[in-house]
Coordinates of C-alpha atoms and ligand atoms in Angstrom, one line a residue:
M1 CA 5.1 7.5 30.9
S2 CA 5.5 10.9 29.4
E3 CA 2.3 12.7 28.4
L4 CA 4.0 13.7 25.1
S5 CA 4.7 10.1 24.1
R6 CA 1.1 9.2 24.9
Q7 CA -0.1 12.0 22.6
R8 CA 2.1 10.8 19.8
S9 CA 1.1 7.1 19.6
A10 CA -1.8 4.9 20.5
D11 CA 0.6 1.9 20.5
P12 CA 2.0 1.1 24.0
A13 CA 5.2 -0.2 22.5
A14 CA 5.8 3.0 20.6
V15 CA 5.0 5.0 23.8
E16 CA 7.7 3.1 25.7
M17 CA 10.2 3.7 22.9
L18 CA 9.3 7.4 22.7
N19 CA 10.0 7.7 26.4
L20 CA 13.3 6.2 25.8
A21 CA 14.0 8.5 22.9
E22 CA 13.2 11.5 25.1
K23 CA 15.4 10.3 27.9
E24 CA 18.3 9.5 25.5
Q25 CA 17.7 12.6 23.5
L26 CA 17.3 10.7 20.3
E27 CA 15.5 12.7 17.7
T28 CA 12.4 11.2 16.1
I29 CA 10.1 12.0 13.2
W30 CA 7.7 13.5 15.8
D31 CA 10.4 16.0 16.9
R32 CA 11.2 17.0 13.4
L33 CA 7.5 17.6 12.7
E34 CA 7.5 20.1 15.6
K35 CA 10.5 21.9 14.2
Q36 CA 8.7 22.3 10.9
Q37 CA 5.8 24.3 12.6
P38 CA 4.1 26.3 11.3
Q39 CA 3.9 24.4 8.0
C40 CA 3.0 26.3 4.8
G41 CA -0.8 26.9 4.5
Y42 CA -0.6 27.3 0.8
G43 CA 1.0 23.9 0.5
Q44 CA -1.6 22.3 2.6
L45 CA -4.4 23.8 0.3
G46 CA -2.5 22.8 -2.8
T47 CA -2.2 26.4 -4.1
C48 CA 1.5 26.8 -4.4
C49 CA 3.2 26.2 -7.7
R50 CA 6.8 25.5 -8.2
L51 CA 6.6 24.3 -11.8
C52 CA 8.7 27.1 -13.4
T53 CA 11.3 29.6 -12.2
M54 CA 9.0 32.6 -12.6
G55 CA 7.6 31.3 -9.3
P56 CA 7.2 30.0 -6.7
C57 CA 3.7 31.4 -6.9
R58 CA 0.9 31.1 -4.3
I59 CA -2.8 31.9 -4.6
D60 CA -4.7 33.5 -1.7
P61 CA -7.5 31.1 -0.7
M62 CA -9.7 34.0 0.4
G63 CA -10.0 35.4 -3.1
E64 CA -7.6 38.3 -2.3
E65 CA -4.7 39.2 -4.5
P66 CA -2.7 37.3 -5.8
T67 CA -5.5 35.3 -7.4
H68 CA -3.3 33.9 -10.2
G69 CA 0.2 32.7 -10.7
V70 CA 2.7 34.8 -12.7
C71 CA 1.7 32.8 -15.9
G72 CA -2.0 33.3 -15.2
A73 CA -2.7 29.9 -13.7
S74 CA -5.7 29.9 -11.4
A75 CA -5.9 28.0 -8.0
D76 CA -8.0 25.4 -9.8
T77 CA -5.2 24.8 -12.4
I78 CA -2.5 24.8 -9.8
V79 CA -4.3 22.4 -7.5
A80 CA -5.2 20.0 -10.3
R81 CA -1.7 20.0 -11.7
N82 CA -0.2 19.3 -8.3
L83 CA -2.7 16.5 -7.6
A84 CA -2.2 14.9 -11.0
R85 CA 1.5 14.8 -10.3
M86 CA 0.9 13.1 -7.0
I87 CA -1.1 10.4 -8.7
A88 CA 1.6 10.0 -11.3
V89 CA 4.3 9.5 -8.7
G90 CA 2.1 7.1 -6.7
S91 CA 1.3 5.1 -9.8
S92 CA 4.9 5.0 -10.9
S93 CA 6.1 3.6 -7.5
H94 CA 3.6 0.7 -7.5
S95 CA 4.1 0.1 -11.2
D96 CA 7.8 0.1 -11.3
H97 CA 7.6 -2.5 -8.6
G98 CA 5.3 -4.4 -10.9
R99 CA 7.8 -4.0 -13.8
S100 CA 10.5 -5.6 -11.6
A101 CA 8.3 -8.6 -10.9
A102 CA 7.5 -8.9 -14.7
L103 CA 11.2 -8.7 -15.6
L104 CA 12.1 -11.3 -13.0
L105 CA 9.4 -13.7 -14.1
K106 CA 10.6 -13.3 -17.7
A107 CA 14.2 -14.1 -16.6
V108 CA 13.1 -17.1 -14.6
A109 CA 10.9 -18.4 -17.5
S110 CA 13.8 -18.1 -20.0
G111 CA 16.2 -19.9 -17.6
E112 CA 18.4 -16.8 -17.4
N113 CA 17.7 -16.5 -13.6
T114 CA 18.0 -19.7 -11.6
D115 CA 18.0 -18.1 -8.2
Y116 CA 14.2 -17.8 -8.3
R117 CA 11.6 -20.2 -9.5
I118 CA 7.9 -20.5 -10.4
T119 CA 6.5 -21.5 -7.1
D120 CA 2.7 -21.4 -7.6
V121 CA 1.7 -23.2 -10.8
E122 CA -2.0 -23.0 -9.8
K123 CA -1.8 -19.3 -9.8
L124 CA 0.3 -19.4 -13.0
Q125 CA -2.6 -21.2 -14.7
A126 CA -5.2 -18.9 -13.2
V127 CA -3.5 -15.8 -14.5
A128 CA -2.9 -17.5 -17.9
T129 CA -6.6 -18.2 -18.1
R130 CA -7.5 -14.6 -17.2
L131 CA -5.1 -13.3 -19.8
E132 CA -6.2 -15.9 -22.4
V133 CA -2.8 -17.4 -22.6
T134 CA -2.8 -21.0 -24.0
T135 CA -1.8 -23.5 -21.4
E136 CA -2.5 -26.8 -23.1
N137 CA 0.5 -28.9 -23.9
R138 CA 2.8 -26.1 -22.8
S139 CA 5.5 -26.1 -20.1
Y140 CA 5.2 -23.8 -17.1
P141 CA 8.1 -21.6 -18.2
E142 CA 6.5 -21.2 -21.6
I143 CA 3.3 -20.0 -20.0
A144 CA 5.1 -17.8 -17.6
S145 CA 7.1 -16.2 -20.5
D146 CA 3.9 -15.2 -22.2
I147 CA 2.4 -13.8 -19.0
A148 CA 5.6 -11.8 -18.5
D149 CA 5.5 -10.5 -22.1
I150 CA 1.9 -9.4 -21.7
A151 CA 2.7 -7.7 -18.4
L152 CA 5.7 -5.9 -19.9
S153 CA 3.6 -4.8 -22.9
C154 CA 1.4 -3.0 -20.4
F155 CA 4.3 -0.7 -19.6
G156 CA 5.7 0.1 -23.0
K157 CA 2.8 -0.3 -25.5
Q158 CA 2.5 2.7 -27.8
D159 CA -0.8 2.2 -29.6
D160 CA -4.0 3.7 -28.3
T161 CA -5.8 0.5 -27.4
P162 CA -6.4 -0.3 -23.7
M163 CA -3.6 -2.2 -22.0
P164 CA -4.2 -6.0 -21.7
F165 CA -4.2 -6.4 -17.9
T166 CA -6.8 -3.8 -17.5
E167 CA -8.9 -5.1 -20.4
K168 CA -8.8 -8.7 -19.1
Y169 CA -9.2 -8.1 -15.3
L170 CA -11.6 -5.2 -15.3
L171 CA -15.3 -6.1 -14.8
P172 CA -16.9 -5.8 -18.3
K173 CA -19.6 -3.5 -17.0
R174 CA -16.9 -1.1 -15.7
Y175 CA -14.9 -1.4 -18.9
Q176 CA -17.9 -0.4 -20.9
L177 CA -18.7 2.5 -18.5
F178 CA -15.2 3.9 -19.0
K179 CA -15.7 3.8 -22.7
D180 CA -19.0 5.5 -22.4
I181 CA -17.6 8.2 -20.2
E182 CA -14.9 8.9 -22.7
E183 CA -17.5 9.4 -25.4
Q184 CA -19.7 11.4 -23.1
L185 CA -16.9 13.7 -22.1
F186 CA -16.0 14.3 -25.8
K187 CA -19.7 15.0 -26.6
T188 CA -20.2 17.5 -23.8
T189 CA -16.8 19.3 -23.9
G190 CA -15.5 18.7 -27.4
K191 CA -12.2 17.7 -25.8
K192 CA -10.7 14.2 -26.1
M193 CA -10.2 12.8 -22.6
G194 CA -9.3 9.1 -22.0
I195 CA -10.1 6.9 -19.0
L196 CA -9.0 3.5 -20.1
P197 CA -5.2 3.4 -19.8
R198 CA -3.2 2.7 -23.0
G199 CA 0.1 1.9 -21.1
I200 CA 1.4 2.5 -17.7
D201 CA 4.5 4.4 -18.6
R202 CA 2.5 6.4 -21.2
E203 CA -0.1 7.6 -18.7
I204 CA 2.5 8.7 -16.2
V205 CA 4.6 10.5 -18.8
D206 CA 1.4 12.1 -20.1
I207 CA 0.8 13.7 -16.7
L208 CA 4.4 14.9 -16.6
H209 CA 4.0 16.4 -20.0
R210 CA 0.6 18.0 -19.5
T211 CA 1.7 19.5 -16.2
H212 CA 4.8 21.1 -17.7
F213 CA 4.7 24.9 -17.9
G214 CA 2.1 26.2 -20.2
T215 CA 0.4 23.0 -21.1
D216 CA -2.9 21.7 -19.7
A217 CA -4.7 24.3 -17.5
D218 CA -8.1 22.6 -17.4
P219 CA -8.8 21.0 -14.0
L220 CA -11.3 18.5 -15.6
S221 CA -8.9 17.1 -18.1
L222 CA -6.1 17.1 -15.6
M223 CA -8.2 15.1 -13.2
V224 CA -9.4 12.7 -15.9
Q225 CA -5.8 12.0 -16.8
G226 CA -5.1 11.5 -13.1
I227 CA -7.9 8.9 -13.0
R228 CA -6.5 7.2 -16.1
S229 CA -3.0 7.0 -14.5
S230 CA -4.5 5.6 -11.3
I231 CA -6.4 2.9 -13.2
A232 CA -3.1 2.0 -14.9
D233 CA -1.8 1.5 -11.4
G234 CA -4.7 -0.4 -9.7
W235 CA -5.8 -2.5 -12.7
G236 CA -2.2 -2.5 -14.1
G237 CA 1.0 -2.0 -12.2
S238 CA -0.1 -3.0 -8.7
L239 CA -2.1 -5.9 -10.1
I240 CA 0.9 -7.1 -12.1
A241 CA 3.0 -6.9 -9.0
T242 CA 0.6 -8.9 -6.9
E243 CA -0.3 -11.6 -9.5
L244 CA 3.3 -12.2 -10.7
Q245 CA 4.7 -12.2 -7.2
D246 CA 2.1 -14.8 -6.3
I247 CA 3.4 -16.9 -9.2
L248 CA 7.0 -16.4 -8.1
Y249 CA 6.7 -16.7 -4.3
G250 CA 3.3 -18.4 -3.8
T251 CA -0.2 -17.1 -3.2
P252 CA -0.7 -16.2 0.5
T253 CA -2.5 -18.7 2.7
V254 CA -3.8 -18.2 6.2
N255 CA -1.1 -18.2 8.8
T256 CA -0.6 -16.8 12.3
A257 CA 2.3 -14.5 13.4
K258 CA 3.2 -11.9 16.0
A259 CA 3.2 -8.2 15.6
N260 CA 4.9 -5.3 17.4
L261 CA 8.4 -4.5 18.6
G262 CA 8.3 -7.4 21.1
V263 CA 9.1 -9.7 18.1
L264 CA 12.7 -8.6 18.4
D265 CA 14.7 -10.9 20.7
A266 CA 17.6 -9.7 22.8
E267 CA 19.4 -13.0 22.6
W268 CA 19.2 -13.4 18.8
V269 CA 20.7 -11.7 15.8
N270 CA 17.8 -9.5 14.7
I271 CA 17.4 -8.6 11.0
I272 CA 14.6 -6.3 9.9
V273 CA 13.5 -6.2 6.2
H274 CA 11.8 -3.0 5.3
G275 CA 10.5 -1.5 2.0
H276 CA 8.3 -3.0 -0.6
E277 CA 9.7 -5.4 -3.2
P278 CA 9.8 -9.0 -2.0
S279 CA 12.5 -10.1 -4.5
L280 CA 15.1 -8.9 -1.9
S281 CA 13.3 -9.9 1.3
E282 CA 12.2 -13.3 0.1
K283 CA 15.9 -14.1 -0.4
V284 CA 17.1 -12.5 2.8
V285 CA 14.5 -14.5 4.8
E286 CA 15.4 -17.7 3.0
M287 CA 19.1 -17.2 3.7
A288 CA 18.6 -16.1 7.3
L289 CA 16.6 -19.2 8.0
S290 CA 19.2 -21.5 6.4
E291 CA 21.0 -23.8 8.8
E292 CA 24.4 -22.4 7.5
M293 CA 23.5 -18.9 8.6
Q294 CA 21.8 -19.9 11.9
Q295 CA 25.0 -21.8 12.8
A296 CA 27.2 -18.8 11.9
A297 CA 25.1 -16.7 14.3
R298 CA 25.3 -19.3 17.1
K299 CA 29.1 -19.4 16.7
L300 CA 29.1 -15.7 17.7
G301 CA 27.1 -16.4 20.8
A302 CA 23.6 -15.6 19.6
K303 CA 20.8 -18.1 19.8
G304 CA 20.3 -17.8 16.1
I305 CA 18.9 -15.3 13.6
N306 CA 15.5 -13.7 14.1
I307 CA 14.2 -12.2 10.9
V308 CA 11.2 -9.8 11.1
G309 CA 9.4 -7.4 8.8
L310 CA 8.4 -3.7 8.7
C311 CA 5.9 -1.9 6.5
C312 CA 4.9 -3.4 3.2
T313 CA 7.9 -5.7 2.8
G314 CA 6.9 -6.9 6.2
N315 CA 3.4 -7.5 5.0
E316 CA 4.7 -9.4 1.9
M317 CA 6.8 -11.7 4.2
L318 CA 4.0 -12.0 6.8
M319 CA 1.4 -12.9 4.1
R320 CA 3.5 -15.6 2.3
Q321 CA 6.0 -16.8 4.9
G322 CA 4.4 -16.1 8.3
V323 CA 7.3 -13.8 9.2
D324 CA 6.7 -11.8 12.4
M325 CA 6.0 -8.1 12.0
A326 CA 8.0 -5.4 13.9
G327 CA 5.7 -2.6 13.0
N328 CA 4.4 0.0 10.6
V329 CA 6.2 2.9 9.2
L330 CA 6.3 5.0 12.4
H331 CA 8.0 2.1 14.1
S332 CA 11.0 2.2 11.8
E333 CA 13.1 4.6 13.9
L334 CA 11.7 3.1 17.1
A335 CA 12.9 -0.4 16.1
I336 CA 16.5 0.8 15.7
M337 CA 16.3 2.6 19.1
T338 CA 15.8 -0.8 20.7
G339 CA 19.5 -1.3 20.3
A340 CA 18.9 -4.9 19.4
V341 CA 18.8 -4.7 15.6
E342 CA 21.9 -5.9 13.8
A343 CA 20.7 -5.0 10.4
M344 CA 17.8 -3.1 8.8
V345 CA 17.7 -4.1 5.2
V346 CA 15.7 -1.9 2.9
D347 CA 14.8 -1.7 -0.8
V348 CA 12.5 1.0 -2.0
Q349 CA 9.8 3.4 -0.7
C350 CA 8.7 4.6 2.7
I351 CA 12.3 4.5 4.1
Y352 CA 13.0 7.6 6.2
P353 CA 16.5 9.0 5.3
S354 CA 16.8 9.6 9.1
L355 CA 17.4 5.9 9.6
A356 CA 21.0 6.2 8.4
N357 CA 22.2 8.6 11.0
L358 CA 20.1 7.0 13.7
S359 CA 21.6 3.6 13.0
N360 CA 25.0 5.2 13.4
C361 CA 24.2 5.9 17.1
F362 CA 23.9 2.1 17.5
H363 CA 25.8 -0.9 16.1
T364 CA 22.9 -1.4 13.5
K365 CA 23.9 -1.8 9.9
F366 CA 21.5 0.2 7.8
I367 CA 21.7 -1.5 4.5
T368 CA 20.3 0.0 1.3
T369 CA 20.2 -2.3 -1.7
S370 CA 18.4 -0.6 -4.6
E371 CA 19.9 1.7 -7.2
Q372 CA 16.7 3.7 -6.9
A373 CA 17.0 4.3 -3.1
T374 CA 20.5 5.0 -2.0
I375 CA 20.9 7.1 1.2
P376 CA 24.0 8.9 2.3
E377 CA 25.6 7.4 5.5
A378 CA 24.0 4.0 4.8
L379 CA 25.9 0.9 4.0
H380 CA 25.0 0.1 0.3
I381 CA 25.1 -3.5 -0.8
Q382 CA 23.8 -3.5 -4.4
F383 CA 21.1 -6.1 -4.9
E384 CA 20.7 -7.8 -8.3
D385 CA 18.1 -10.4 -9.0
E386 CA 20.5 -12.5 -11.1
H387 CA 22.9 -12.8 -8.1
A388 CA 20.2 -12.9 -5.4
D389 CA 21.4 -15.8 -3.4
E390 CA 25.0 -14.6 -3.2
I391 CA 24.0 -11.0 -2.3
A392 CA 21.5 -12.2 0.3
R393 CA 24.2 -14.3 1.9
R394 CA 26.5 -11.2 2.1
I395 CA 23.7 -9.2 3.7
V396 CA 23.0 -11.8 6.3
N397 CA 26.7 -12.3 7.0
T398 CA 27.0 -8.5 7.5
A399 CA 24.2 -8.7 10.1
I400 CA 25.8 -11.6 11.9
A401 CA 29.1 -9.8 12.0
A402 CA 27.5 -6.8 13.7
Y403 CA 26.2 -8.9 16.6
P404 CA 29.4 -8.8 18.7
E405 CA 29.4 -5.0 18.4
R406 CA 26.0 -4.8 20.1
D407 CA 26.1 -2.9 23.4
Q408 CA 23.8 -5.0 25.5
G409 CA 23.5 -2.0 27.9
K410 CA 21.7 -0.1 25.3
V411 CA 19.2 -2.9 24.5
Y412 CA 15.6 -2.1 25.4
I413 CA 12.8 -4.1 23.7
P414 CA 9.2 -3.4 24.8
N415 CA 7.7 -6.8 25.8
I416 CA 4.6 -6.2 23.7
T417 CA 3.2 -8.3 20.8
S418 CA -0.2 -9.3 19.5
S419 CA -1.0 -12.5 17.7
A420 CA -2.4 -11.9 14.2
I421 CA -3.9 -14.0 11.5
A422 CA -2.8 -13.0 8.0
G423 CA -2.7 -14.4 4.5
F424 CA -6.1 -13.4 3.2
S425 CA -5.5 -13.4 -0.6
V426 CA -8.7 -13.5 -2.7
E427 CA -7.9 -17.2 -3.3
E428 CA -7.8 -17.9 0.4
I429 CA -11.0 -15.9 1.1
L430 CA -12.7 -18.0 -1.6
K431 CA -11.3 -21.2 -0.1
T432 CA -12.6 -20.1 3.4
L433 CA -16.0 -19.5 1.8
G434 CA -16.1 -23.0 0.2
G435 CA -14.9 -22.0 -3.3
S436 CA -17.2 -19.2 -4.3
V437 CA -18.2 -15.6 -3.2
A438 CA -21.9 -16.8 -3.0
P439 CA -21.9 -17.4 0.8
L440 CA -20.4 -13.9 1.4
I441 CA -23.1 -12.4 -0.9
D442 CA -25.7 -14.4 0.9
V443 CA -24.8 -13.0 4.4
I444 CA -24.5 -9.5 2.9
A445 CA -27.9 -9.9 1.3
K446 CA -29.5 -11.1 4.5
G447 CA -27.9 -8.2 6.4
T448 CA -25.9 -10.4 8.7
I449 CA -23.0 -8.4 7.4
K450 CA -24.0 -5.0 6.2
G451 CA -21.1 -4.4 3.9
V452 CA -17.4 -4.2 3.5
V453 CA -14.9 -1.4 4.1
G454 CA -11.4 -1.7 2.6
I455 CA -8.9 0.4 4.6
V456 CA -5.4 1.2 3.3
G457 CA -2.5 3.4 4.0
C458 CA 0.1 4.7 6.2
N459 CA 0.9 6.2 9.5
N460 CA 1.1 10.0 9.2
V461 CA 3.0 11.7 12.0
K462 CA 0.4 14.4 12.1
V463 CA -2.1 11.9 13.4
K464 CA -1.7 10.1 16.7
Q465 CA -0.1 6.8 15.5
D466 CA -2.7 4.0 14.8
L467 CA -5.5 5.8 16.7
Y468 CA -7.6 6.4 13.7
H469 CA -6.8 3.0 12.3
Q470 CA -7.9 1.3 15.5
E471 CA -10.9 3.4 16.3
L472 CA -12.4 3.3 12.8
T473 CA -11.8 -0.4 12.5
K474 CA -13.5 -1.1 15.8
K475 CA -16.4 1.1 15.1
L476 CA -17.0 -0.6 11.7
I477 CA -16.9 -4.2 13.0
E478 CA -19.2 -3.2 15.8
R479 CA -21.7 -2.2 13.1
D480 CA -21.5 -5.6 11.4
I481 CA -19.3 -4.2 8.7
L482 CA -16.4 -6.5 7.6
V483 CA -13.1 -4.7 7.4
I484 CA -10.4 -5.8 4.9
G485 CA -7.2 -3.9 4.0
T486 CA -3.5 -3.6 3.5
G487 CA -0.4 -1.7 4.2
C488 CA 0.4 0.1 7.4
W489 CA -3.2 0.0 8.4
A490 CA -3.1 -3.8 8.4
I491 CA 0.0 -3.7 10.7
G492 CA -1.7 -1.2 13.0
A493 CA -4.7 -3.5 13.2
A494 CA -2.5 -6.5 13.8
K495 CA -0.6 -4.7 16.7
A496 CA -3.9 -3.8 18.3
G497 CA -5.1 -7.4 18.4
L498 CA -7.8 -6.8 15.8
M499 CA -6.7 -9.6 13.5
N500 CA -7.0 -12.6 15.9
L501 CA -10.0 -14.7 16.9
D502 CA -10.4 -12.8 20.2
A503 CA -11.4 -9.8 18.1
Q504 CA -14.6 -11.6 17.1
S505 CA -15.9 -10.5 20.5
L506 CA -15.6 -6.8 19.3
A507 CA -17.8 -7.4 16.3
G508 CA -21.6 -6.9 16.1
E509 CA -23.7 -10.0 16.5
G510 CA -24.1 -10.8 12.8
L511 CA -20.4 -10.3 11.8
K512 CA -19.4 -12.2 14.9
A513 CA -21.5 -15.2 14.0
V514 CA -20.1 -15.3 10.4
C515 CA -16.5 -15.1 11.6
Q516 CA -17.1 -17.7 14.3
Q517 CA -18.6 -20.0 11.7
L518 CA -15.7 -19.5 9.3
G519 CA -13.0 -19.4 12.0
I520 CA -11.7 -16.0 10.8
P521 CA -11.1 -12.6 12.5
P522 CA -13.5 -9.8 11.6
V523 CA -10.6 -7.8 10.2
L524 CA -8.7 -9.3 7.3
N525 CA -5.1 -8.6 6.2
M526 CA -5.0 -8.7 2.4
G527 CA -1.3 -7.7 2.2
S528 CA 1.0 -4.9 1.1
C529 CA -0.1 -1.7 -0.6
V530 CA 0.3 -3.2 -4.1
D531 CA -2.1 -5.9 -2.9
C532 CA -4.9 -3.3 -2.8
S533 CA -5.3 -4.9 -6.3
R534 CA -6.6 -8.0 -4.4
M535 CA -9.4 -5.8 -3.1
L536 CA -10.3 -4.7 -6.6
V537 CA -10.3 -8.3 -7.8
L538 CA -12.5 -9.3 -4.9
A539 CA -14.9 -6.4 -5.6
G540 CA -15.0 -7.4 -9.2
A541 CA -15.8 -11.0 -8.3
L542 CA -18.7 -9.9 -6.0
A543 CA -20.1 -7.6 -8.7
A544 CA -19.8 -10.2 -11.4
H545 CA -21.6 -12.7 -9.3
L546 CA -24.5 -10.3 -8.8
D547 CA -24.3 -9.0 -12.4
V548 CA -24.0 -5.5 -11.1
D549 CA -21.2 -2.9 -11.3
I550 CA -18.7 -2.4 -8.4
C551 CA -20.3 1.0 -7.6
D552 CA -23.6 -0.8 -6.8
L553 CA -22.1 -2.9 -4.0
P554 CA -22.1 -1.9 -0.3
L555 CA -18.4 -1.2 -0.3
V556 CA -16.4 1.8 1.0
G557 CA -12.7 2.6 0.9
S558 CA -10.7 4.5 3.5
A559 CA -7.2 5.9 3.9
P560 CA -7.0 7.3 7.4
E561 CA -3.5 8.4 8.5
W562 CA -2.4 8.4 4.9
M563 CA 0.7 10.3 3.9
T564 CA 2.3 9.1 0.6
E565 CA 1.6 9.8 -3.0
K566 CA 1.0 6.1 -3.5
A567 CA -2.0 6.5 -1.2
V568 CA -3.4 9.2 -3.4
A569 CA -3.1 6.8 -6.4
I570 CA -4.8 4.1 -4.5
G571 CA -7.6 6.3 -3.3
T572 CA -8.1 7.5 -6.9
Y573 CA -8.3 4.1 -8.4
F574 CA -10.7 3.0 -5.7
V575 CA -12.9 6.0 -6.6
S576 CA -12.4 5.3 -10.3
S577 CA -13.5 1.7 -9.7
G578 CA -16.7 2.9 -8.2
I579 CA -15.9 2.8 -4.5
P580 CA -16.7 5.9 -2.3
T581 CA -13.4 6.6 -0.4
H582 CA -12.7 8.4 2.8
L583 CA -9.5 10.3 3.4
W584 CA -7.9 11.8 6.5
P585 CA -5.9 14.0 6.5
A586 CA -7.5 16.1 3.8
P587 CA -5.5 16.0 0.5
P588 CA -4.0 19.3 -0.7
I589 CA -7.0 20.2 -2.9
L590 CA -9.1 22.4 -0.7
G591 CA -7.6 25.6 -2.2
S592 CA -9.5 24.8 -5.4
P593 CA -13.3 24.8 -5.2
E594 CA -13.5 23.3 -8.6
V595 CA -11.2 20.3 -8.0
T596 CA -12.8 19.7 -4.7
K597 CA -16.2 19.6 -6.4
I598 CA -15.0 17.3 -9.2
L599 CA -13.6 14.8 -6.7
T600 CA -16.2 14.9 -4.0
E601 CA -19.4 15.5 -6.1
D602 CA -19.3 15.5 -9.9
I603 CA -17.3 12.3 -10.2
K604 CA -20.0 10.4 -8.4
G605 CA -22.4 10.8 -11.4
L606 CA -19.7 9.6 -13.7
L607 CA -17.9 6.8 -11.9
G608 CA -20.1 6.0 -8.9
G609 CA -17.2 6.5 -6.6
Y610 CA -16.2 9.8 -4.9
F611 CA -13.9 11.1 -2.1
F612 CA -15.1 12.3 1.2
I613 CA -13.2 13.7 4.1
E614 CA -13.9 13.1 7.8
E615 CA -11.6 14.1 10.7
G616 CA -12.9 11.7 13.3
P617 CA -13.3 7.9 13.4
Q618 CA -16.8 8.2 14.8
A619 CA -18.1 10.5 12.1
A620 CA -16.2 8.5 9.4
A621 CA -17.8 5.2 10.6
Q622 CA -21.2 6.8 10.7
R623 CA -20.8 8.1 7.2
M624 CA -19.6 4.8 5.9
E625 CA -22.5 3.0 7.4
E626 CA -24.9 5.5 5.8
I627 CA -23.3 4.9 2.4
I628 CA -23.5 1.2 2.8
L629 CA -27.2 1.4 3.8
E630 CA -27.8 3.6 0.8
K631 CA -26.2 1.1 -1.5
R632 CA -28.1 -1.8 0.1
A633 CA -31.4 0.1 -0.4
A634 CA -30.6 0.7 -4.1
L635 CA -29.9 -3.0 -4.5
G636 CA -33.2 -3.8 -2.7
I637 CA -31.5 -5.7 0.1
Ligands
LIG1 O1 3.1 1.1 0.5 S1 1.1 2.1 3.9 S2 3.7 4.2 4.8 S3 4.7 1.2 3.8 S4 2.7 4.0 1.5 FE1 4.4 3.3 3.0 FE2 2.0 4.0 3.5 FE3 3.1 2.2 4.9 FE4 3.6 0.4 2.1 NI1 1.7 1.9 1.6

């Protein structure tokens, strides 16, 4: 095994594939990172500005000239504007996904779309109750139509009242806190700053507007608007995506699947679904598993069709359908390099453009499907919800047709998988607990479990793949801290065997006993990144049960190995919801003492949550335990 490969990933399957890449001289994302060295220090600190053509400008972090951009913007202004824009982009990605789910639910409810259906009527009723939609003597489509309308109004509403999803789902104490903060900020600064989101589109456009040349230069109001946009995401766009997808495709229930590249099978037609929006992958999975398609594959000499997932689409399919997981985002190139993938089918977000050219080195059809994510050199098959069945059939047929072109001599699949239990929606967690959060609160109050950490986020090629995820997770469960989470972290944990019952043995005595009693692993997969909203809902339920605010609970958030703007939005809505949140790598804010102070110190007094940065898993776990113990002491437990 090459030392270089071992330095790049903690995952043995990835190490095998990196060795192969080295031998075959296939370029990877790790190689391209090296070619980018040294990367721009101003960019890393957040002090470069490209917002007008008088620039680009950069500010010297040591206080030497230049201390201001051409227009006079300070480092604080530049960093705040850049970060607000990151939050806006992250919020827009999750929320546009939520919009698609709302439009689809509306089309299904009206009978315009017959390719999809309302699958989970229990969830439909639960969401209706939450949103105060009348259910009595009404048909499911009528109820669904009202829910979709309310969701859609959260995007385009123009008045200044808080948007309905946020209003109805947010813990009343936190809702009131946000209102109080708005008043307090006005009193102390004389400036109008809003926290409660009026509408998703509006808060995002507001950031684009206020960060235009010569508009908002105040780091505080820029950050407050960033917070507002993130709440529009967490308690809005992402939440809408999760809730409405549960109605359409079913609320996840506990299931067991395999994770890592070994889920690919040399004798089968392998299709990987990658991206985020399950409207596509649900249909591709359904079609691929149909007898008609399986037979078509067998006719060409394959044993059948093996469909597996990657990244968040993978999580969506794992959570609801028990589909095996090929890996997290750093596995996307490596999966193609196995030479055994007939088609990688993608929709939106986290898709490396490099996958197109890499696929061309193999027989793999790299199929883009979204008008928002087309990639030169890819095969584009336009997906449309209203013709979902027909298009999914075309996609699966394209994959089957590629099978005879496979060069079996190029096939190399690492024989590595772990078994993982997934499907921990809030509903499923409550069911496991006997219908209420009370037993969980009870074991937390007794100290059997000290607290809960929610981990989210990506793989970042600057961090050894999965190492931080694995180490931090292990160190937390060792300390009797329950770990829940989503996204590429969840996949990393699944690959490392942390999501099966054997992992109970890695937990501290208290957590182990609870997990043994409930028959669950000490590390729970709550889904894709939009499903971070499930963690908010769970936190809200715990706080409501105790009649406290979320910031009073022994909860911590973390995004180790994060890289996308979506992760910044998630981190910000965790903090805004009252959850202290760890980040590594450091976000591009350190060039501004003021923004750093707002986000790591001042915000604590306002919202209860705050960011902290720790480079190593040991120090991060230690700090998280300290925060949890502090919260426990304040609660008197
Ligand atoms: O939304 S964890 S790399 S796949 S951004 Fe992307 Fe990050 Fe993976 Fe999911 Ni979330």
